[in-house]
Short mmCIF file of C-alpha atoms in Angstrom, two decimals:
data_model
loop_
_atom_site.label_atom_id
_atom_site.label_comp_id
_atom_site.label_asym_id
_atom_site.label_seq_id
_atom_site.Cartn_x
_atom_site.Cartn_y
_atom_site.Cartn_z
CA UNK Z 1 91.92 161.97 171.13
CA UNK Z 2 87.98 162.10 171.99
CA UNK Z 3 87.10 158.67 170.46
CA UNK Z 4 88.44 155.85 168.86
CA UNK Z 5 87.85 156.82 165.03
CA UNK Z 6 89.91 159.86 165.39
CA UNK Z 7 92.66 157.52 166.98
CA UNK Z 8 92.34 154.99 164.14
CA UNK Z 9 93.39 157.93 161.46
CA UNK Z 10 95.81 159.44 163.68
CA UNK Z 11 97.14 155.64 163.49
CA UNK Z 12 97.18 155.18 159.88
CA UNK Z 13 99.29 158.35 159.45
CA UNK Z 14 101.17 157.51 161.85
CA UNK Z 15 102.14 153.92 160.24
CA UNK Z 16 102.37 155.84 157.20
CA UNK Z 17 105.37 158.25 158.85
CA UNK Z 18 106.83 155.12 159.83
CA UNK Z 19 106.98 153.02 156.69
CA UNK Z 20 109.44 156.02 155.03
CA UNK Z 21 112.07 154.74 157.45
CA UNK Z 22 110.73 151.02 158.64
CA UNK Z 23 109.09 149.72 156.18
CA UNK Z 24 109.38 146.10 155.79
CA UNK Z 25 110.38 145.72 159.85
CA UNK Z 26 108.39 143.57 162.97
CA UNK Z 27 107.66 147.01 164.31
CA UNK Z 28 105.72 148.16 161.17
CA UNK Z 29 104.15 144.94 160.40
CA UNK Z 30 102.86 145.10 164.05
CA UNK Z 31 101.29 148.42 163.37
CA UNK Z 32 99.50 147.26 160.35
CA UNK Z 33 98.09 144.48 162.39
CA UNK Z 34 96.85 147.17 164.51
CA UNK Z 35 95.50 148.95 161.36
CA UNK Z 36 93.93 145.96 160.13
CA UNK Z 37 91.94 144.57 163.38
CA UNK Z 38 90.62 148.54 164.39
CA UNK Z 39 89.72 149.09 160.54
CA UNK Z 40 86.80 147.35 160.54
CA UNK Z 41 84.27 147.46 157.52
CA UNK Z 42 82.13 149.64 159.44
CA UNK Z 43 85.14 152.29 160.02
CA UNK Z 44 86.42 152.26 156.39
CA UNK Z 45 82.91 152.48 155.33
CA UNK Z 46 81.73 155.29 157.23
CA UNK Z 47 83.93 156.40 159.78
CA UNK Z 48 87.44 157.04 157.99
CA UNK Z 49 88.03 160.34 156.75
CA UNK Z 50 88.53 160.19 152.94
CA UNK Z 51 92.43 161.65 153.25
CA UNK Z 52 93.05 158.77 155.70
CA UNK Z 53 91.76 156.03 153.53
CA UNK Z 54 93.87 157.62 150.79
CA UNK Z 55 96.88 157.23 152.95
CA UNK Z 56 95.47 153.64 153.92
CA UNK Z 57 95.06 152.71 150.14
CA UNK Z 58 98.79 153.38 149.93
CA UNK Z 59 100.40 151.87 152.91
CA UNK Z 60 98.51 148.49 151.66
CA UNK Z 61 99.42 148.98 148.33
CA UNK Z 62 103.25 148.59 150.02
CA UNK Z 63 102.39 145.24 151.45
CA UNK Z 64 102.19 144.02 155.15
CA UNK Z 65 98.25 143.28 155.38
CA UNK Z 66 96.32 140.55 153.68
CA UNK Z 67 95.12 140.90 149.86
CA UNK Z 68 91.26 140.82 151.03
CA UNK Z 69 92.04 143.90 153.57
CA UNK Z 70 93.32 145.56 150.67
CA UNK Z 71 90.87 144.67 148.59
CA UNK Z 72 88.19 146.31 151.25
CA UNK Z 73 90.05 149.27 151.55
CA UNK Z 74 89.99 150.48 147.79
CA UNK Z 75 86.43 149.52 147.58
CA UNK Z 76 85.70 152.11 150.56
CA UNK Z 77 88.04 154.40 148.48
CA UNK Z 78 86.06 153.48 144.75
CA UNK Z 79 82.28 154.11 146.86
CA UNK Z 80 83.56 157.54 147.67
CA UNK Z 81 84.46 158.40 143.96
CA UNK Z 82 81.60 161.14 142.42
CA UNK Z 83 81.21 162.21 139.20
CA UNK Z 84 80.54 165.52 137.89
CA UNK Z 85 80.76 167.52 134.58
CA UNK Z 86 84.61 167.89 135.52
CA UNK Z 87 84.99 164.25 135.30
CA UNK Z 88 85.96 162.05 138.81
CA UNK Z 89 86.63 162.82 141.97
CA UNK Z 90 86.94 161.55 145.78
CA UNK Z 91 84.38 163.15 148.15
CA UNK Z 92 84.84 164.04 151.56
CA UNK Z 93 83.08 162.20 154.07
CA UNK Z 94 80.86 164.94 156.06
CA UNK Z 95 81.30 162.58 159.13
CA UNK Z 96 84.73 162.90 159.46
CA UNK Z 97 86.64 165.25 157.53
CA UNK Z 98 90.42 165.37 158.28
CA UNK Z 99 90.70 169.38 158.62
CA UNK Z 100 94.01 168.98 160.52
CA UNK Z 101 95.66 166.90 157.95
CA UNK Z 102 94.48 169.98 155.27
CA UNK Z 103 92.28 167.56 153.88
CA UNK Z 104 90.51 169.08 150.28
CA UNK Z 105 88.60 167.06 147.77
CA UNK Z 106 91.75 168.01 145.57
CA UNK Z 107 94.07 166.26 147.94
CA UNK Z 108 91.81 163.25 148.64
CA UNK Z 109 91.58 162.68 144.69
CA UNK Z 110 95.37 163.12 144.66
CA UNK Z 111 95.96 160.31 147.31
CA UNK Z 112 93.63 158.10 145.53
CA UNK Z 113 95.48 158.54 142.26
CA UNK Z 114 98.74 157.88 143.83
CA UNK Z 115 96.99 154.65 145.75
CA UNK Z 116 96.33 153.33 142.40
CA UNK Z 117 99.53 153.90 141.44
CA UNK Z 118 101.51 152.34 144.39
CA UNK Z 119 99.21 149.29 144.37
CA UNK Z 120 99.26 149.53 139.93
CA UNK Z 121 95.44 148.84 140.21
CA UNK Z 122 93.60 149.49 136.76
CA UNK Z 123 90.69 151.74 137.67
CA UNK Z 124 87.92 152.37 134.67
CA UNK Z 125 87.03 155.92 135.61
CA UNK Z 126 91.27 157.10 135.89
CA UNK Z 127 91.00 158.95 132.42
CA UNK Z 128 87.58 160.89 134.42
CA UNK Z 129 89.94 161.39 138.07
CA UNK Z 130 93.00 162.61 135.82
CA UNK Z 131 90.61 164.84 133.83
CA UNK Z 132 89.17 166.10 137.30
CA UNK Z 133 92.25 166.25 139.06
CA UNK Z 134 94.08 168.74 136.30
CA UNK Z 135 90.87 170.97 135.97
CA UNK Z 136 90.46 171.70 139.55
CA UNK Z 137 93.82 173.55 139.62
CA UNK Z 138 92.98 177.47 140.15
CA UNK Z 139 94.12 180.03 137.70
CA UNK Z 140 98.30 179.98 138.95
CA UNK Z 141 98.34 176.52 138.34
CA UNK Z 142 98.01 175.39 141.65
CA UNK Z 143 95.72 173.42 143.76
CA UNK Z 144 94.80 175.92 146.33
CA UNK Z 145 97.08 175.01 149.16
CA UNK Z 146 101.07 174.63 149.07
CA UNK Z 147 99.99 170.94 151.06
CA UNK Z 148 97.35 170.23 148.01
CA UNK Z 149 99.71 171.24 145.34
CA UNK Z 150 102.49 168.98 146.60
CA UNK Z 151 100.05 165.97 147.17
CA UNK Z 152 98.84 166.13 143.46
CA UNK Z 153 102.16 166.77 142.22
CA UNK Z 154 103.43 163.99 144.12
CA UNK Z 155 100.28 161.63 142.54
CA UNK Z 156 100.57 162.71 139.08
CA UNK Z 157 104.58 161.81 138.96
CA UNK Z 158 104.14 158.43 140.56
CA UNK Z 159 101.19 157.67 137.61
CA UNK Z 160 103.35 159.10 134.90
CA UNK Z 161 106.12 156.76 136.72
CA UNK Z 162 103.86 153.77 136.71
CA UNK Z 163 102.77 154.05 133.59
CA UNK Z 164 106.04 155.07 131.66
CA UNK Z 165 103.97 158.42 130.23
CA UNK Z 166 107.27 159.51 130.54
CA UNK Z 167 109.42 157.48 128.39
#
């Protein structure tokens, strides 16, 4: 990798790969350590790509890092939130935009969705993200890309979960 931020994210997706089949193990709490001490407020401010701090917002919404940690990543996550006639949605940072990971702002909202979900964190513009999310979809129904499609699938099912929508 050419510098350090693109090794952080490559890090996080890493860990995030990992905690499907290790979660809760010395090997994957040693990782988010890792995480944790590179991810400086600096990095998750400015430097992380939004898709990455999506994927970040999840893996500490599964435990292993410190509640404050947490706390800073979903604030980074919230201060990229916009809002536009559509309703709410999670920008891309311009700095660092995850084009190998198929990074959209569709996808991006997605994660954040499903990082609320994981972590069940009450967030007062989720009716505005929702709203967003299910009026970006193009005129089949999907989101663009088979990638984006599954990732806002995948978000919408674990807030329908969370929230017993479907009981």
């Amino acid at each position: 990798f050419k510098n350090k931020l693109e090794s952080t994210d490559a890090l996080i997706v890493f860990a995030d790969a990992l905690s499907r089949v290790d979660a809760g193990s010395a090997r994957h709490a040693s990782l988010m350590a890792v995480i944790a001490d590179r991810a400086t407020t600096r990095y998750l401010s400015d430097g992380a790509s939004s898709n990455t701090l999506g994927v970040l917002a999840t893996l500490t919404a599964r435990g292993g890092v410190s509640q404050s940690f947490k706390d800073k990543v979903f604030a980074s996550l919230i201060n990229r939130v916009d809002i536009d006639s559509r309703g709410a949605y999670v920008k891309q940072n311009e700095n660092n935009i995850g084009w190998y990971y198929y990074e959209t702002p569709e996808k991006n909202t997605a994660l954040f969705l499903k990082a609320l979900a994981a972590d069940k964190r009450e967030y007062s513009q989720t009716d505005k993200v929702l709203r967003w999310l299910l009026a970006s979809r193009a005129s089949d129904g999907s989101w663009g890309s088979t990638n984006t499609s599954v990732a806002a699938i995948d978000a919408l099912s674990e807030y329908l979960t969370w929230k017993r929508e479907t009981e």
